[in-house]
Short mmCIF file of C-alpha atoms in Angstrom, two decimals:
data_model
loop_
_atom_site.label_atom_id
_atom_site.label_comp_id
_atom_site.label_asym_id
_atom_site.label_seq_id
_atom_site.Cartn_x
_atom_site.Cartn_y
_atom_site.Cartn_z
CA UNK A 1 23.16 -16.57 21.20
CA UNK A 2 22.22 -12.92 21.48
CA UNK A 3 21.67 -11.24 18.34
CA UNK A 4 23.25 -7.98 16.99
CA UNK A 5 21.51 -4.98 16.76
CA UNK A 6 17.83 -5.32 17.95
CA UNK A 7 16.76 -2.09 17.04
CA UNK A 8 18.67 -1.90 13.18
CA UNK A 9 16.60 -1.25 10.04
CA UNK A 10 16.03 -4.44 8.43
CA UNK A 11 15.79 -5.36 4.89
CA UNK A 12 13.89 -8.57 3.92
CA UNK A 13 14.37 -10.48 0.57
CA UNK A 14 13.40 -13.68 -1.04
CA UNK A 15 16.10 -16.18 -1.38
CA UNK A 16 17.18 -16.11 -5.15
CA UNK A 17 16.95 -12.43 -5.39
CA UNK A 18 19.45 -9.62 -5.14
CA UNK A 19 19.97 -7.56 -2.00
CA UNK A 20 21.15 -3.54 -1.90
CA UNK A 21 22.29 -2.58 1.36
CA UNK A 22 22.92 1.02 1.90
CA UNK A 23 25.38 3.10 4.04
CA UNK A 24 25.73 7.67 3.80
CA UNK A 25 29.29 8.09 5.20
CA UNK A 26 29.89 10.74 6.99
CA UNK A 27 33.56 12.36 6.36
CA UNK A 28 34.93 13.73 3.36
CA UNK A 29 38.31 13.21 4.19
CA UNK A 30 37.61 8.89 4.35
CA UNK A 31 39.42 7.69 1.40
CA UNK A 32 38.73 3.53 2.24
CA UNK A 33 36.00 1.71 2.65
CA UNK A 34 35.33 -1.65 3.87
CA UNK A 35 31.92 -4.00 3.95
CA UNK A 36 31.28 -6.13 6.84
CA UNK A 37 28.97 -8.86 7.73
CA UNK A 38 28.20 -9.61 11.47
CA UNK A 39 26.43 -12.64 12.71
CA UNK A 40 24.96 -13.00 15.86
CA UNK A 41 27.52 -14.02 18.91
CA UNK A 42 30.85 -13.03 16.29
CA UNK A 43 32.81 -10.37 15.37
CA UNK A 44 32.42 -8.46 11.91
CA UNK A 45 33.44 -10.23 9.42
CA UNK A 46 35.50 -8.97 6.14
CA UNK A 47 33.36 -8.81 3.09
CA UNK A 48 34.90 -6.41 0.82
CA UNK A 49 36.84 -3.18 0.42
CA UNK A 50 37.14 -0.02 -1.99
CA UNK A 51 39.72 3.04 -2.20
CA UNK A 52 38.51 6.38 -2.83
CA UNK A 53 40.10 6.29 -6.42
CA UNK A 54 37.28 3.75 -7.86
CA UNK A 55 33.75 3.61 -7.67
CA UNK A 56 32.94 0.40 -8.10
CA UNK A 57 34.89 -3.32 -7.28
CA UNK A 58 33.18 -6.83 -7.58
CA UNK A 59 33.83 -10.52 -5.77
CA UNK A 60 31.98 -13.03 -5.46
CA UNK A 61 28.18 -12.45 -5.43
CA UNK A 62 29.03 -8.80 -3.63
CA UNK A 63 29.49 -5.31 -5.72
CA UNK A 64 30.16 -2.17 -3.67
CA UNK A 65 29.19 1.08 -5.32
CA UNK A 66 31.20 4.66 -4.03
CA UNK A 67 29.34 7.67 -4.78
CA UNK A 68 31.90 10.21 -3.33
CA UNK A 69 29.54 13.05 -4.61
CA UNK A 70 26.89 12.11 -2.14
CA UNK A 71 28.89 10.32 0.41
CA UNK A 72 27.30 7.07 -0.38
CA UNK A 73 28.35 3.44 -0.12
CA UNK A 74 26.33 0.45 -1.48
CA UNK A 75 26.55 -3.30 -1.03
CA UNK A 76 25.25 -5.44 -3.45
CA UNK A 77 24.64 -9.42 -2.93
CA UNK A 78 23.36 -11.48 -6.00
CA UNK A 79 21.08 -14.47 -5.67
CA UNK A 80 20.73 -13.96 -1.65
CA UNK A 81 20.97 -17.04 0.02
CA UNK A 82 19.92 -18.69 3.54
CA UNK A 83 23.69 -18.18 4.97
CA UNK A 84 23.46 -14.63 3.95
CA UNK A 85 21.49 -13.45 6.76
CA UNK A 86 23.27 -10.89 9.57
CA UNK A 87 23.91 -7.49 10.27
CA UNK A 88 25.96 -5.65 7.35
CA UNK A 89 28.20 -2.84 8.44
CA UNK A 90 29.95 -0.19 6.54
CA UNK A 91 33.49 1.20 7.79
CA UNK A 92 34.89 4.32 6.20
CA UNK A 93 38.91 5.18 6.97
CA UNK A 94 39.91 8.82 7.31
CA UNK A 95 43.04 9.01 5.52
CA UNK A 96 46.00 9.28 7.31
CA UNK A 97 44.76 7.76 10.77
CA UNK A 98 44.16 4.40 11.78
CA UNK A 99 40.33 4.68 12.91
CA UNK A 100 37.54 3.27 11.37
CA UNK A 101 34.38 4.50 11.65
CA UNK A 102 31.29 1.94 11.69
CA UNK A 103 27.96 2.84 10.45
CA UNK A 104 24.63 1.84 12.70
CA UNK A 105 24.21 -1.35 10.33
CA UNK A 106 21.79 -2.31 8.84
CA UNK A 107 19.84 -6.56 9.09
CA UNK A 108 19.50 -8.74 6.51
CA UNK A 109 16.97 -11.41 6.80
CA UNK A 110 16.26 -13.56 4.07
CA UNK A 111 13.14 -15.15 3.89
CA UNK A 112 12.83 -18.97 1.90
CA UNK B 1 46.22 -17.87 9.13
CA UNK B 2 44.63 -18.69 12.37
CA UNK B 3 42.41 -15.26 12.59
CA UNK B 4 42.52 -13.01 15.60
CA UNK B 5 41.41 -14.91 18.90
CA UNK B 6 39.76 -13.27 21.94
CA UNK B 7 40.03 -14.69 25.33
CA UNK B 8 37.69 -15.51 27.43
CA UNK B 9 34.27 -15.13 25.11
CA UNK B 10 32.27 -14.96 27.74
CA UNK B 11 33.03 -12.74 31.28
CA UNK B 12 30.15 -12.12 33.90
CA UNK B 13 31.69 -10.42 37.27
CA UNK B 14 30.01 -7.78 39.62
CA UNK B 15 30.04 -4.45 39.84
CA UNK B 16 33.51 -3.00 41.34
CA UNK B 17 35.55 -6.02 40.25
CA UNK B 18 38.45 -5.84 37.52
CA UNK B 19 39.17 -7.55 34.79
CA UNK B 20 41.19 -8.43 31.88
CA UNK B 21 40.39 -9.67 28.35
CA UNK B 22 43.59 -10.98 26.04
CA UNK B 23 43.58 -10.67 22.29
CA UNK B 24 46.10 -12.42 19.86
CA UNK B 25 46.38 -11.12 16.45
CA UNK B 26 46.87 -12.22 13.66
CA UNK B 27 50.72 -13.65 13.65
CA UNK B 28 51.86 -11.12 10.88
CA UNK B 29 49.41 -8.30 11.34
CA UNK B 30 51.74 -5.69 13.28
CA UNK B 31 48.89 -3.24 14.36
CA UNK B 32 46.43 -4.22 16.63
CA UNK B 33 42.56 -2.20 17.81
CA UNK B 34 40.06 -2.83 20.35
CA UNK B 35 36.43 -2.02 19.82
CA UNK B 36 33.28 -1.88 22.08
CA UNK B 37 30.20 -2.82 20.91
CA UNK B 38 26.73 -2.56 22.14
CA UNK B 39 23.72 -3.63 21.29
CA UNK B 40 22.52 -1.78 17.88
CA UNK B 41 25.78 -0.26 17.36
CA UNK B 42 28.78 -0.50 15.88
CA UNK B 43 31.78 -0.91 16.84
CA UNK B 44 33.56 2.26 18.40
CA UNK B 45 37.33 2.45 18.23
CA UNK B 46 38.80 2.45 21.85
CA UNK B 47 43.07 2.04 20.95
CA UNK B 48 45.43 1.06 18.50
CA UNK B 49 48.90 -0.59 18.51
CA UNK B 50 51.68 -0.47 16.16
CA UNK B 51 53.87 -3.32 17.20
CA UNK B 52 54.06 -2.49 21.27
CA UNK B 53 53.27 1.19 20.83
CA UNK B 54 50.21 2.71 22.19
CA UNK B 55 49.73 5.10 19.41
CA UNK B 56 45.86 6.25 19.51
CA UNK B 57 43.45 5.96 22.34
CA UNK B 58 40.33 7.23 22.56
CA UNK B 59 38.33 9.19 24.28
CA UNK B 60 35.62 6.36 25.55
CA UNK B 61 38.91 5.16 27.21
CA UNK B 62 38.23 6.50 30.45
CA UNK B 63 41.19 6.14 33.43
CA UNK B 64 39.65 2.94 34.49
CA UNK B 65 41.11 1.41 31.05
CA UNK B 66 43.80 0.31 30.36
CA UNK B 67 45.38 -1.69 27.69
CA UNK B 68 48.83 -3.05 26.54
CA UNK B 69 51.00 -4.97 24.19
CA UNK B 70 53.97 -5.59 25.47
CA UNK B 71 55.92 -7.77 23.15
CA UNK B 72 54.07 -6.66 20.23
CA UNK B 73 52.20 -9.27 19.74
CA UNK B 74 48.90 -10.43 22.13
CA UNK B 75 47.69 -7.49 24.08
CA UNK B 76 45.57 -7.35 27.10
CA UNK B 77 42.95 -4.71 27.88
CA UNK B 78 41.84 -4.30 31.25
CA UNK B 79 38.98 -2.38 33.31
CA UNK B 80 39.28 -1.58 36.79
CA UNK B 81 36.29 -0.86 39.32
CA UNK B 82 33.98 -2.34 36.84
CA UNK B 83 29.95 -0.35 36.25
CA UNK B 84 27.45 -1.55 34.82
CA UNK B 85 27.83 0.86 31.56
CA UNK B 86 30.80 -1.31 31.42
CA UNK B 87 28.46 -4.10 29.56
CA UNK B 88 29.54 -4.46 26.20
CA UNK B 89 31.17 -6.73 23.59
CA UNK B 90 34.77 -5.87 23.57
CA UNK B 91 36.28 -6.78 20.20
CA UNK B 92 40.03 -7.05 18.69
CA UNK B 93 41.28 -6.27 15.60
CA UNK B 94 44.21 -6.68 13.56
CA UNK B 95 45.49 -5.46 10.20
CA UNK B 96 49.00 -5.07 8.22
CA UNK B 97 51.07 -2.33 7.99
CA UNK B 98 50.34 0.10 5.48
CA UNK B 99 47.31 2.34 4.48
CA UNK B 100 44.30 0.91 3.21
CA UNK B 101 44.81 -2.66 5.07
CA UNK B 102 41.74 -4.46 6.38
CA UNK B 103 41.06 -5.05 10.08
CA UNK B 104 40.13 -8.66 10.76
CA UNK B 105 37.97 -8.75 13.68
CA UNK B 106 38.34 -11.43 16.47
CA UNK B 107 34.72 -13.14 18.19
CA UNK B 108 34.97 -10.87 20.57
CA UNK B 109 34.42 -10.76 25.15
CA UNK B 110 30.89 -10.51 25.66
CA UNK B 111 30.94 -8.56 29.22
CA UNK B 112 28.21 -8.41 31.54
CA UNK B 113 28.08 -6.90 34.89
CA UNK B 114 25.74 -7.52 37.79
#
């Protein structure tokens, strides 16, 4: 199928290890957050979400850090595996409208 | 929960020729988006529905778009006079009613035009 985003930054990681995927947002005003994963021929996928009121919320295998100082969002995957590899976007929410705004993305390949 | 589906995944017409992609929600997701995508982007917000109301459109939504939800549940978006800047995944979304809700993206309408 085709693949998403030719041109993204990609970030390569043994299998086993832990992966930090990073996203600068770009409004002040975004007060919700959401990680998504992307493979190749789908649509994003739902990974994991965080309100402006905390800076830090854990599932399984994935933390996401909010630095609302910097403007900084961080996804975190423990013990990377195979089935991990696609495009991760971020999505920030400006409060009070319904638009989200995607980041470029960035490619996770993970090598065995 | 079925997910959001996206009808046909796959549309290849020439230049100057309309057409029409369908997108069902989510059965109790009340607000519904559409997306384009291109290659090494993200998504970029075209609309938004709340129930059968056209509430948000943007500005990438030139006059040849056009979408709708009539019943408030599928919609349909449709492009008339097709280019070839037209080429583009064109996904749909769906979320609940509320703030902070996630949008659950559909596979998406892969467009190409000759």
């Amino acid at each position: 199928g085709e693949s998403v985003g030719l041109h993204l930054p990609t970030l390569s990681v043994q299998e086993g290890d832990n992966s930090i995927i990073n996203c600068a947002y770009s409004n002040s005003a975004s007060d919700y957050f959401i990680w998504y994963k992307q493979e190749s021929g789908k649509g994003p996928q739902f990974i994991i979400d965080i309100r402006s009121n905390m800076d830090k919320r854990q599932g399984q295998r994935v933390t996401v850090l909010l630095n609302k100082t910097v403007k900084h969002l961080s996804l975190q995957i423990a013990a990377t595996q195979p089935g991990d590899s696609a495009v991760y976007f971020c999505a920030e929410n400006i409060g009070g409208t319904y638009k989200y705004i995607f980041g470029t993305g960035t490619r996770l390949k993970v090598l065995a | 929960d079925t997910g959001v589906s996206q009808d046909p995944r796959h549309k290849i017409t020439k230049r100057g020729q309309n057409v029409t992609f369908r997108c069902d929600p989510i059965s109790e997701h009340n607000r519904l988006y559409w997306y384009r995508q291109t290659l090494g982007q993200g998504p970029e917000f075209l609309t938004y529905f709340q129930n059968e109301a056209q509430l948000e459109k943007s500005r990438l939504l030139s006059d040849r778009f056009s979408a709708e939800r009539p019943k408030g549940s599928f919609s349909t978006l449709e492009i008339q006079r097709t280019e070839q800047g037209d080429s583009a995944m064109y996904l749909c979304a769906s979320s609940r009613r509320g703030d902070n809700q996630p949008q659950h993206f559909g596979d998406g309408t892969r467009l190409s035009i000759l």
